[in-house]
Coordinates of N, CA and C and ligand atoms in Angstrom, one line a residue:
M1 N 98.2 203.7 -56.1 CA 98.1 202.7 -55.1 C 99.0 201.5 -55.5
M2 N 98.8 201.0 -56.8 CA 99.5 199.8 -57.3 C 101.0 200.2 -57.4
D3 N 101.3 201.5 -57.8 CA 102.7 202.0 -58.0 C 103.5 201.9 -56.7
R4 N 102.8 202.2 -55.6 CA 103.5 202.2 -54.3 C 104.0 200.8 -54.0
Y5 N 103.2 199.8 -54.3 CA 103.6 198.4 -54.1 C 104.6 197.9 -55.1
K6 N 104.5 198.4 -56.3 CA 105.5 198.0 -57.3 C 106.9 198.4 -56.9
K7 N 107.0 199.7 -56.4 CA 108.3 200.1 -55.9 C 108.8 199.2 -54.8
Q8 N 107.9 198.9 -53.8 CA 108.3 198.0 -52.7 C 108.8 196.7 -53.2
R9 N 108.1 196.2 -54.3 CA 108.3 194.9 -54.8 C 109.7 194.8 -55.5
L10 N 110.0 195.9 -56.2 CA 111.3 196.0 -56.9 C 112.4 196.1 -55.9
R11 N 112.2 196.8 -54.8 CA 113.2 196.9 -53.7 C 113.4 195.6 -53.0
M12 N 112.2 194.9 -52.8 CA 112.3 193.5 -52.2 C 113.2 192.6 -53.0
V13 N 113.0 192.6 -54.3 CA 113.8 191.7 -55.2 C 115.3 192.1 -55.2
D14 N 115.6 193.4 -55.2 CA 117.0 193.8 -55.2 C 117.6 193.5 -53.8
S15 N 117.0 193.9 -52.7 CA 117.7 193.8 -51.5 C 117.6 192.4 -50.8
Q16 N 116.5 191.7 -51.0 CA 116.4 190.4 -50.4 C 116.7 189.2 -51.2
I17 N 116.6 189.3 -52.6 CA 116.7 188.2 -53.5 C 118.0 188.3 -54.3
R18 N 118.1 189.3 -55.1 CA 119.3 189.5 -55.9 C 120.6 189.6 -55.0
A19 N 120.5 190.4 -54.0 CA 121.6 190.6 -53.1 C 122.1 189.3 -52.4
R20 N 121.2 188.4 -52.2 CA 121.6 187.1 -51.6 C 122.0 186.0 -52.6
G21 N 122.1 186.4 -53.8 CA 122.7 185.4 -54.7 C 121.8 184.7 -55.7
I22 N 120.5 185.1 -55.7 CA 119.6 184.4 -56.7 C 119.9 185.1 -58.0
I23 N 120.2 184.2 -59.0 CA 120.6 184.8 -60.3 C 119.6 184.4 -61.5
D24 N 118.7 183.4 -61.2 CA 117.8 183.0 -62.3 C 116.9 184.2 -62.7
E25 N 117.1 184.6 -63.9 CA 116.4 185.8 -64.4 C 114.9 185.6 -64.4
G26 N 114.4 184.4 -64.7 CA 113.0 184.1 -64.7 C 112.4 184.3 -63.3
V27 N 113.1 183.8 -62.3 CA 112.6 183.9 -60.9 C 112.6 185.3 -60.5
L28 N 113.6 186.1 -60.8 CA 113.7 187.5 -60.4 C 112.5 188.3 -61.1
R29 N 112.3 188.0 -62.4 CA 111.3 188.7 -63.1 C 109.9 188.4 -62.6
A30 N 109.7 187.1 -62.3 CA 108.4 186.7 -61.7 C 108.1 187.3 -60.4
M31 N 109.1 187.4 -59.5 CA 108.9 188.0 -58.2 C 108.8 189.6 -58.3
E32 N 109.3 190.2 -59.4 CA 109.1 191.6 -59.6 C 107.7 191.8 -60.1
K33 N 107.1 190.8 -60.7 CA 105.8 191.0 -61.3 C 104.6 190.6 -60.4
V34 N 104.7 189.5 -59.6 CA 103.5 189.0 -58.9 C 103.2 189.9 -57.7
P35 N 102.0 190.5 -57.6 CA 101.6 191.4 -56.5 C 101.4 190.6 -55.2
R36 N 102.4 190.3 -54.5 CA 102.4 189.5 -53.2 C 101.3 190.0 -52.2
H37 N 101.1 191.3 -52.2 CA 100.2 191.9 -51.2 C 98.8 191.3 -51.4
L38 N 98.4 191.0 -52.6 CA 97.0 190.6 -52.9 C 96.8 189.2 -52.3
F39 N 97.8 188.4 -51.9 CA 97.6 187.1 -51.4 C 97.5 187.1 -49.9
I40 N 97.5 188.3 -49.2 CA 97.4 188.3 -47.8 C 96.2 189.3 -47.4
D41 N 95.9 189.3 -46.1 CA 94.8 190.2 -45.7 C 95.2 191.7 -45.8
E42 N 94.2 192.5 -46.2 CA 94.5 193.9 -46.5 C 95.2 194.6 -45.3
G43 N 94.9 194.2 -44.1 CA 95.5 194.8 -42.9 C 97.0 194.6 -42.8
L44 N 97.5 193.6 -43.6 CA 99.0 193.3 -43.6 C 99.7 193.8 -44.8
W45 N 99.0 194.5 -45.7 CA 99.6 194.9 -47.0 C 100.9 195.7 -46.8
D46 N 101.0 196.5 -45.8 CA 102.2 197.3 -45.6 C 103.4 196.4 -45.3
Q47 N 103.1 195.2 -44.9 CA 104.2 194.3 -44.5 C 104.5 193.3 -45.6
A48 N 103.8 193.4 -46.7 CA 103.8 192.3 -47.7 C 105.1 192.1 -48.3
Y49 N 106.0 193.1 -48.4 CA 107.3 193.0 -49.1 C 108.4 192.9 -48.1
N50 N 108.1 192.7 -46.8 CA 109.1 192.6 -45.8 C 109.8 191.2 -45.9
D51 N 111.0 191.1 -45.2 CA 111.9 190.0 -45.3 C 111.5 188.8 -44.3
N52 N 110.2 188.5 -44.3 CA 109.8 187.4 -43.3 C 108.5 186.8 -43.8
P53 N 108.2 185.6 -43.2 CA 106.9 185.0 -43.5 C 105.8 185.8 -42.8
L54 N 104.5 185.6 -43.3 CA 103.4 186.3 -42.6 C 102.3 185.3 -42.4
P55 N 101.4 185.6 -41.4 CA 100.3 184.7 -41.2 C 99.2 184.9 -42.3
I56 N 98.6 183.7 -42.7 CA 97.4 183.7 -43.5 C 96.3 183.0 -42.7
D57 N 95.2 182.7 -43.2 CA 94.1 182.1 -42.4 C 94.5 180.7 -41.9
E58 N 93.7 180.1 -41.0 CA 93.9 178.7 -40.6 C 95.2 178.4 -40.0
R59 N 95.9 179.4 -39.3 CA 97.1 179.2 -38.6 C 98.3 178.8 -39.6
Q60 N 98.2 179.1 -40.9 CA 99.2 178.8 -41.8 C 100.0 180.1 -42.2
T61 N 101.0 180.0 -43.0 CA 101.8 181.1 -43.4 C 102.1 181.2 -44.9
I62 N 102.4 182.5 -45.3 CA 102.9 182.7 -46.6 C 104.4 182.8 -46.4
S63 N 105.2 182.0 -47.2 CA 106.6 181.9 -46.9 C 107.4 183.2 -47.1
Q64 N 108.5 183.4 -46.5 CA 109.5 184.5 -46.7 C 109.8 184.6 -48.2
P65 N 109.8 185.8 -48.8 CA 110.1 185.9 -50.2 C 111.4 185.2 -50.6
Y66 N 112.5 185.3 -49.8 CA 113.8 184.7 -50.2 C 113.7 183.1 -50.2
I67 N 112.9 182.5 -49.4 CA 112.7 181.1 -49.4 C 111.9 180.7 -50.7
V68 N 110.9 181.5 -51.0 CA 110.2 181.2 -52.3 C 111.2 181.3 -53.5
A69 N 112.1 182.2 -53.4 CA 113.1 182.4 -54.5 C 114.1 181.2 -54.6
I70 N 114.6 180.8 -53.4 CA 115.5 179.7 -53.4 C 114.9 178.4 -53.9
M71 N 113.6 178.1 -53.4 CA 113.0 176.9 -53.8 C 112.6 176.9 -55.3
T72 N 112.2 178.1 -55.8 CA 111.8 178.1 -57.2 C 113.1 178.0 -58.1
E73 N 114.2 178.6 -57.7 CA 115.4 178.5 -58.5 C 115.9 177.1 -58.6
A74 N 115.8 176.4 -57.4 CA 116.2 175.0 -57.3 C 115.4 174.1 -58.2
L75 N 114.2 174.5 -58.6 CA 113.4 173.6 -59.5 C 113.8 173.7 -60.9
E76 N 114.6 174.7 -61.3 CA 115.2 174.8 -62.6 C 114.1 174.7 -63.7
L77 N 113.1 175.5 -63.6 CA 111.9 175.4 -64.5 C 112.1 175.9 -65.9
R78 N 111.5 175.1 -66.8 CA 111.5 175.6 -68.2 C 110.0 175.8 -68.6
D79 N 109.8 176.6 -69.6 CA 108.4 177.0 -69.9 C 107.5 175.8 -70.3
R80 N 108.1 174.7 -70.7 CA 107.2 173.5 -71.1 C 106.9 172.6 -69.9
D81 N 107.5 172.9 -68.7 CA 107.4 172.0 -67.6 C 106.0 172.0 -67.0
R82 N 105.6 170.8 -66.4 CA 104.4 170.7 -65.6 C 104.9 170.5 -64.2
V83 N 104.3 171.3 -63.3 CA 104.8 171.3 -61.9 C 103.7 170.9 -60.9
L84 N 104.0 170.1 -59.9 CA 103.1 169.7 -58.9 C 103.6 170.5 -57.6
E85 N 102.6 171.2 -57.0 CA 102.9 171.9 -55.7 C 102.1 171.3 -54.6
I86 N 102.7 171.0 -53.5 CA 101.9 170.5 -52.3 C 101.9 171.6 -51.3
G87 N 100.7 172.1 -50.9 CA 100.6 173.2 -50.0 C 100.4 174.6 -50.7
T88 N 99.2 174.7 -51.3 CA 98.8 176.0 -52.0 C 98.9 177.2 -51.1
G89 N 98.5 177.1 -49.8 CA 98.5 178.2 -48.9 C 97.7 179.4 -49.5
S90 N 98.4 180.5 -49.5 CA 97.8 181.7 -50.1 C 97.7 181.7 -51.6
G91 N 98.5 180.9 -52.2 CA 98.6 180.9 -53.7 C 99.7 181.7 -54.3
Y92 N 100.5 182.4 -53.4 CA 101.6 183.3 -53.9 C 102.6 182.5 -54.7
Q93 N 103.1 181.4 -54.0 CA 104.2 180.6 -54.7 C 103.6 179.9 -55.9
T94 N 102.3 179.6 -55.9 CA 101.7 179.0 -57.1 C 101.8 180.0 -58.3
A95 N 101.5 181.2 -58.0 CA 101.6 182.3 -59.1 C 103.0 182.4 -59.6
I96 N 104.0 182.3 -58.8 CA 105.4 182.4 -59.2 C 105.7 181.2 -60.1
L97 N 105.2 180.0 -59.7 CA 105.4 178.8 -60.6 C 104.7 179.0 -61.9
A98 N 103.5 179.5 -61.8 CA 102.6 179.6 -63.0 C 103.3 180.6 -64.0
E99 N 104.1 181.6 -63.5 CA 104.8 182.5 -64.4 C 105.9 181.8 -65.2
L100 N 106.4 180.7 -64.6 CA 107.6 180.1 -65.2 C 107.4 178.7 -65.9
A101 N 106.3 178.1 -65.6 CA 106.1 176.7 -66.1 C 104.8 176.7 -67.1
D102 N 104.6 175.6 -67.7 CA 103.5 175.4 -68.6 C 102.2 175.3 -67.8
R103 N 102.2 174.4 -66.8 CA 101.0 174.2 -66.0 C 101.4 173.8 -64.6
V104 N 100.6 174.3 -63.6 CA 100.8 174.0 -62.2 C 99.6 173.3 -61.6
Y105 N 99.9 172.2 -61.0 CA 98.9 171.4 -60.3 C 99.2 171.6 -58.8
S106 N 98.3 172.2 -58.0 CA 98.5 172.5 -56.6 C 97.5 171.8 -55.7
I107 N 98.0 171.2 -54.6 CA 97.1 170.6 -53.7 C 97.2 171.2 -52.3
E108 N 96.0 171.5 -51.7 CA 95.9 172.1 -50.4 C 95.0 171.3 -49.6
R109 N 95.4 171.0 -48.3 CA 94.5 170.1 -47.5 C 93.3 170.9 -46.9
I110 N 93.5 172.3 -46.7 CA 92.4 173.1 -46.1 C 91.6 173.8 -47.2
A111 N 90.3 173.4 -47.3 CA 89.5 173.8 -48.4 C 89.3 175.4 -48.4
A112 N 89.2 176.0 -47.2 CA 89.0 177.5 -47.2 C 90.2 178.2 -47.8
L113 N 91.4 177.7 -47.6 CA 92.6 178.3 -48.2 C 92.6 178.1 -49.7
A114 N 92.3 176.9 -50.1 CA 92.2 176.6 -51.6 C 91.2 177.6 -52.3
T115 N 90.1 177.8 -51.7 CA 89.1 178.6 -52.3 C 89.6 180.1 -52.4
K116 N 90.2 180.5 -51.3 CA 90.7 181.9 -51.3 C 91.8 182.1 -52.4
A117 N 92.7 181.1 -52.4 CA 93.8 181.2 -53.4 C 93.3 181.2 -54.8
R118 N 92.3 180.3 -55.1 CA 91.7 180.2 -56.4 C 91.2 181.6 -56.9
K119 N 90.5 182.3 -55.9 CA 89.9 183.6 -56.3 C 91.0 184.6 -56.7
V120 N 92.1 184.6 -55.9 CA 93.1 185.6 -56.3 C 93.8 185.2 -57.6
L121 N 94.1 183.9 -57.8 CA 94.7 183.5 -59.0 C 93.8 183.7 -60.2
D122 N 92.5 183.6 -60.1 CA 91.6 183.9 -61.2 C 91.6 185.4 -61.4
F123 N 91.6 186.2 -60.4 CA 91.6 187.6 -60.5 C 92.8 188.1 -61.3
L124 N 93.9 187.4 -61.1 CA 95.2 187.7 -61.8 C 95.4 187.0 -63.1
N125 N 94.3 186.3 -63.5 CA 94.4 185.6 -64.8 C 95.4 184.4 -64.9
Y126 N 95.6 183.7 -63.8 CA 96.5 182.5 -63.9 C 95.6 181.3 -64.3
Y127 N 95.4 181.1 -65.6 CA 94.5 180.1 -66.0 C 95.2 178.7 -66.2
N128 N 96.5 178.7 -66.0 CA 97.3 177.5 -66.1 C 97.5 176.8 -64.8
V129 N 96.6 177.1 -63.8 CA 96.7 176.5 -62.5 C 95.5 175.7 -62.2
A130 N 95.7 174.4 -61.8 CA 94.6 173.6 -61.3 C 94.8 173.4 -59.8
I131 N 93.8 173.5 -59.0 CA 93.9 173.4 -57.5 C 93.0 172.3 -57.1
R132 N 93.5 171.4 -56.2 CA 92.7 170.3 -55.7 C 92.8 170.3 -54.2
V133 N 91.7 170.0 -53.5 CA 91.7 169.9 -52.0 C 91.9 168.5 -51.6
G134 N 92.9 168.2 -50.8 CA 93.2 166.9 -50.3 C 94.6 166.7 -49.7
D135 N 94.9 165.5 -49.5 CA 96.2 165.2 -48.9 C 97.3 165.0 -50.0
G136 N 98.1 166.1 -50.1 CA 99.1 166.1 -51.2 C 100.2 165.1 -51.1
T137 N 100.3 164.4 -49.9 CA 101.4 163.5 -49.8 C 101.3 162.3 -50.7
Y138 N 100.0 162.1 -51.2 CA 99.8 161.0 -52.2 C 100.2 161.5 -53.6
G139 N 100.5 162.8 -53.8 CA 100.7 163.4 -55.1 C 99.4 163.5 -55.9
W140 N 99.6 163.6 -57.2 CA 98.4 163.7 -58.1 C 98.6 162.7 -59.3
R141 N 98.2 161.5 -59.0 CA 98.6 160.3 -59.8 C 98.1 160.5 -61.3
E142 N 96.8 161.0 -61.4 CA 96.3 161.1 -62.8 C 97.1 162.0 -63.7
E143 N 97.8 163.0 -63.1 CA 98.5 164.0 -63.9 C 100.0 163.7 -64.0
A144 N 100.5 162.7 -63.2 CA 101.9 162.4 -63.1 C 102.3 161.8 -64.5
P145 N 103.6 161.9 -64.9 CA 104.7 162.4 -64.1 C 104.9 163.9 -64.3
F146 N 105.6 164.5 -63.3 CA 105.9 166.0 -63.3 C 107.4 166.2 -63.5
E147 N 107.7 167.3 -64.2 CA 109.2 167.7 -64.3 C 109.7 168.3 -63.0
A148 N 108.7 168.9 -62.3 CA 109.1 169.5 -61.0 C 108.1 169.3 -60.0
I149 N 108.5 169.0 -58.7 CA 107.5 168.9 -57.6 C 108.1 169.8 -56.5
L150 N 107.2 170.6 -55.9 CA 107.6 171.5 -54.8 C 106.7 171.2 -53.6
V151 N 107.3 171.0 -52.5 CA 106.5 170.8 -51.2 C 106.8 172.0 -50.4
T152 N 105.7 172.7 -49.9 CA 105.9 174.0 -49.2 C 105.5 173.8 -47.7
A153 N 105.6 172.6 -47.2 CA 105.4 172.3 -45.8 C 106.4 171.3 -45.3
G154 N 106.8 171.3 -44.0 CA 107.9 170.5 -43.5 C 107.5 169.0 -43.3
A155 N 108.3 168.1 -43.9 CA 108.0 166.6 -43.8 C 109.0 165.9 -43.0
P156 N 108.5 164.8 -42.3 CA 109.5 164.0 -41.6 C 110.5 163.2 -42.4
H157 N 110.1 162.9 -43.7 CA 111.0 162.2 -44.6 C 110.4 162.5 -46.0
V158 N 111.2 162.2 -47.0 CA 110.7 162.4 -48.4 C 109.7 161.3 -48.8
P159 N 108.5 161.7 -49.0 CA 107.5 160.7 -49.4 C 107.8 160.0 -50.7
K160 N 107.9 158.7 -50.6 CA 108.2 157.9 -51.8 C 107.2 158.1 -52.9
T161 N 105.9 158.3 -52.5 CA 104.9 158.6 -53.5 C 105.2 159.7 -54.4
L162 N 105.9 160.7 -53.9 CA 106.2 161.9 -54.7 C 107.4 161.7 -55.6
V163 N 108.4 161.0 -55.1 CA 109.6 160.6 -55.9 C 109.1 159.8 -57.1
E164 N 108.2 158.9 -56.9 CA 107.7 158.0 -57.9 C 107.0 158.9 -59.0
Q165 N 106.5 160.1 -58.7 CA 105.7 160.9 -59.7 C 106.6 161.9 -60.4
L166 N 108.0 161.7 -60.2 CA 108.9 162.6 -60.9 C 109.2 162.0 -62.3
A167 N 109.2 162.8 -63.3 CA 109.6 162.4 -64.7 C 111.1 162.2 -64.7
P168 N 111.6 161.4 -65.7 CA 113.1 161.3 -65.8 C 113.6 162.8 -65.9
G169 N 114.7 163.0 -65.2 CA 115.3 164.4 -65.2 C 114.6 165.3 -64.2
G170 N 113.5 164.9 -63.6 CA 112.7 165.7 -62.7 C 113.3 166.1 -61.4
R171 N 112.9 167.2 -60.9 CA 113.4 167.8 -59.6 C 112.3 167.9 -58.6
L172 N 112.6 167.4 -57.3 CA 111.7 167.5 -56.2 C 112.4 168.4 -55.1
V173 N 111.7 169.4 -54.6 CA 112.3 170.2 -53.6 C 111.3 170.2 -52.4
I174 N 111.9 169.8 -51.2 CA 111.0 169.6 -50.0 C 111.8 169.8 -48.7
P175 N 111.2 170.5 -47.8 CA 111.8 170.7 -46.4 C 111.6 169.4 -45.6
V176 N 112.7 168.9 -45.1 CA 112.7 167.6 -44.4 C 113.4 167.7 -43.1
G177 N 112.7 167.3 -42.0 CA 113.4 167.3 -40.7 C 112.4 167.1 -39.6
S178 N 112.6 167.9 -38.4 CA 111.7 167.7 -37.3 C 110.5 168.7 -37.5
R179 N 109.6 168.7 -36.4 CA 108.4 169.6 -36.5 C 108.9 171.1 -36.3
H180 N 110.2 171.3 -35.9 CA 110.6 172.6 -35.6 C 111.5 173.2 -36.6
T181 N 112.5 172.4 -37.1 CA 113.4 172.9 -38.2 C 113.6 171.8 -39.2
Q182 N 113.9 172.2 -40.4 CA 114.1 171.3 -41.5 C 115.3 171.7 -42.3
D183 N 115.8 170.8 -43.2 CA 116.7 171.1 -44.3 C 115.9 171.1 -45.6
L184 N 116.3 172.0 -46.4 CA 115.7 172.0 -47.8 C 116.4 171.0 -48.6
V185 N 115.7 169.9 -49.0 CA 116.3 168.8 -49.8 C 115.8 168.9 -51.2
K186 N 116.8 168.6 -52.1 CA 116.5 168.5 -53.5 C 116.8 167.1 -54.0
M187 N 115.8 166.5 -54.6 CA 116.0 165.1 -55.2 C 115.9 165.3 -56.7
T188 N 116.9 164.7 -57.4 CA 116.8 164.8 -58.9 C 116.9 163.4 -59.5
R189 N 115.9 163.1 -60.3 CA 115.9 161.8 -61.0 C 116.7 161.8 -62.3
G190 N 117.5 160.8 -62.5 CA 118.4 160.8 -63.6 C 117.6 160.8 -64.9
S191 N 118.1 161.5 -65.9 CA 117.3 161.5 -67.2 C 117.7 160.3 -68.1
E192 N 118.9 159.8 -67.9 CA 119.3 158.6 -68.7 C 118.9 157.4 -67.9
D193 N 119.1 157.4 -66.6 CA 118.8 156.2 -65.7 C 117.8 156.7 -64.7
P194 N 116.5 156.5 -64.9 CA 115.5 157.0 -64.0 C 115.5 156.4 -62.6
S195 N 116.3 155.3 -62.5 CA 116.4 154.7 -61.1 C 117.5 155.4 -60.3
D196 N 118.3 156.3 -60.9 CA 119.3 157.0 -60.3 C 118.7 158.3 -59.7
I197 N 118.6 158.3 -58.3 CA 118.0 159.5 -57.6 C 119.1 160.2 -56.8
K198 N 119.4 161.4 -57.2 CA 120.5 162.2 -56.5 C 119.8 163.0 -55.4
R199 N 120.5 163.1 -54.2 CA 119.9 163.9 -53.1 C 120.9 165.0 -52.7
E200 N 120.4 166.3 -52.6 CA 121.3 167.4 -52.1 C 120.6 168.1 -51.0
N201 N 121.5 168.7 -50.1 CA 120.9 169.6 -49.1 C 121.2 171.0 -49.4
L202 N 120.1 171.8 -49.4 CA 120.3 173.2 -49.8 C 120.3 174.2 -48.6
G203 N 120.3 173.6 -47.4 CA 120.4 174.5 -46.2 C 119.2 174.5 -45.3
G204 N 119.3 175.1 -44.2 CA 118.2 175.1 -43.2 C 117.0 175.9 -43.5
C205 N 115.9 175.5 -43.0 CA 114.6 176.3 -43.1 C 113.7 175.9 -42.0
R206 N 112.5 176.6 -42.0 CA 111.5 176.4 -41.0 C 110.1 176.5 -41.6
F207 N 109.4 175.4 -41.7 CA 108.1 175.4 -42.3 C 107.0 174.9 -41.3
V208 N 105.7 175.2 -41.6 CA 104.6 174.6 -40.9 C 104.6 173.1 -41.4
D209 N 103.9 172.3 -40.6 CA 103.9 170.8 -40.8 C 103.2 170.4 -42.1
L210 N 103.8 169.4 -42.8 CA 103.1 168.7 -43.9 C 102.3 167.6 -43.1
I211 N 101.0 167.7 -43.2 CA 100.1 166.8 -42.5 C 99.5 165.8 -43.4
G212 N 99.6 164.5 -43.2 CA 99.0 163.6 -44.1 C 99.6 162.2 -43.9
E213 N 99.1 161.3 -44.8 CA 99.4 159.9 -44.8 C 101.0 159.7 -44.8
H214 N 101.7 160.4 -45.6 CA 103.1 160.3 -45.7 C 103.8 161.5 -45.1
G215 N 103.1 162.2 -44.2 CA 103.7 163.3 -43.5 C 103.5 163.2 -42.0
W216 N 103.3 164.3 -41.3 CA 103.0 164.2 -39.9 C 101.6 163.9 -39.6
E217 N 101.3 163.4 -38.3 CA 99.9 163.3 -37.9 C 99.5 164.7 -37.5
A218 N 98.2 165.0 -37.7 CA 97.6 166.3 -37.2 C 97.6 166.3 -35.7
Y219 N 97.9 167.5 -35.1 CA 97.7 167.6 -33.7 C 96.2 167.6 -33.4
V220 N 95.8 166.9 -32.3 CA 94.3 166.9 -32.0 C 94.0 167.9 -30.9
Ligands
SAM1 N1 103.4 178.3 -50.6 C1 102.4 178.9 -49.8 C2 102.3 180.4 -50.0 O1 103.0 180.9 -50.9 O2 101.4 181.0 -49.4 C3 102.7 178.7 -48.3 C4 102.4 177.3 -47.9 S1 102.2 177.1 -46.2 C5 103.8 177.4 -45.6 C6 102.0 175.3 -46.1 C7 100.6 174.9 -46.6 O3 100.7 173.4 -46.8 C8 99.5 175.2 -45.7 O4 98.5 175.9 -46.4 C9 99.0 173.8 -45.3 O5 97.6 173.7 -45.0 C10 99.4 172.9 -46.4 N2 99.5 171.5 -46.2 C11 100.0 170.9 -45.1 N3 100.0 169.5 -45.3 C12 99.4 169.3 -46.5 C13 99.1 168.1 -47.3 N4 99.3 166.9 -46.9 N5 98.6 168.3 -48.5 C14 98.3 169.5 -49.0 N6 98.6 170.7 -48.3 C15 99.1 170.6 -47.1

């Protein structure tokens, strides 16, 4: 049973990730290892390694594997880094980060998703992950600064609160744009001069809304 998914997972990494130019060996290895199907409902397991996002509970999504790879590669993680993730969702991206960094702090606004993600991450022995329920647009002040911050929901602008929680040399990756399409933006804080913040555009993407004080208003 596990073998069948292992084969699909290796094929996913070859055809969707390596073939599209992702070269970070750590990212490739993590995606070959983490059992993506366990983060979604069993009825969707046969689609777990397909080239697209999939629905999870609460009208949210688990991101397309290639998007997970691009965002993770852009974070340039080292094994001593502490990472903040906004939007735990299924917990799949959290597990990929936990493979590569020292500790992952992940915030999810929907409690039911956080609970489910925690269970899968515990089952897979990811003890270097802390999950908190709340509005991640405020960041996680008590644990700041972070070497890397990843936002996995689309924002109207880059929240200043998150830039402020970047360590010198730190990287923030976040989808920014309208409620329909966004650009993946990478902000890097200077290591010599922390007031120097560089901004790059990594290309188009499409995410569910980042909802919160420094994000979008919730639809009522
Ligand atoms: N990375 C996730 C995965 O691998 O399954 C997918 C994340 S999903 C595309 C975006 C998540 O961000 C949703 O679970 C949503 O509830 C959450 N979210 C939206 N706004 C948030 C906020 N202000 N704080 C924390 N989580 C938020």
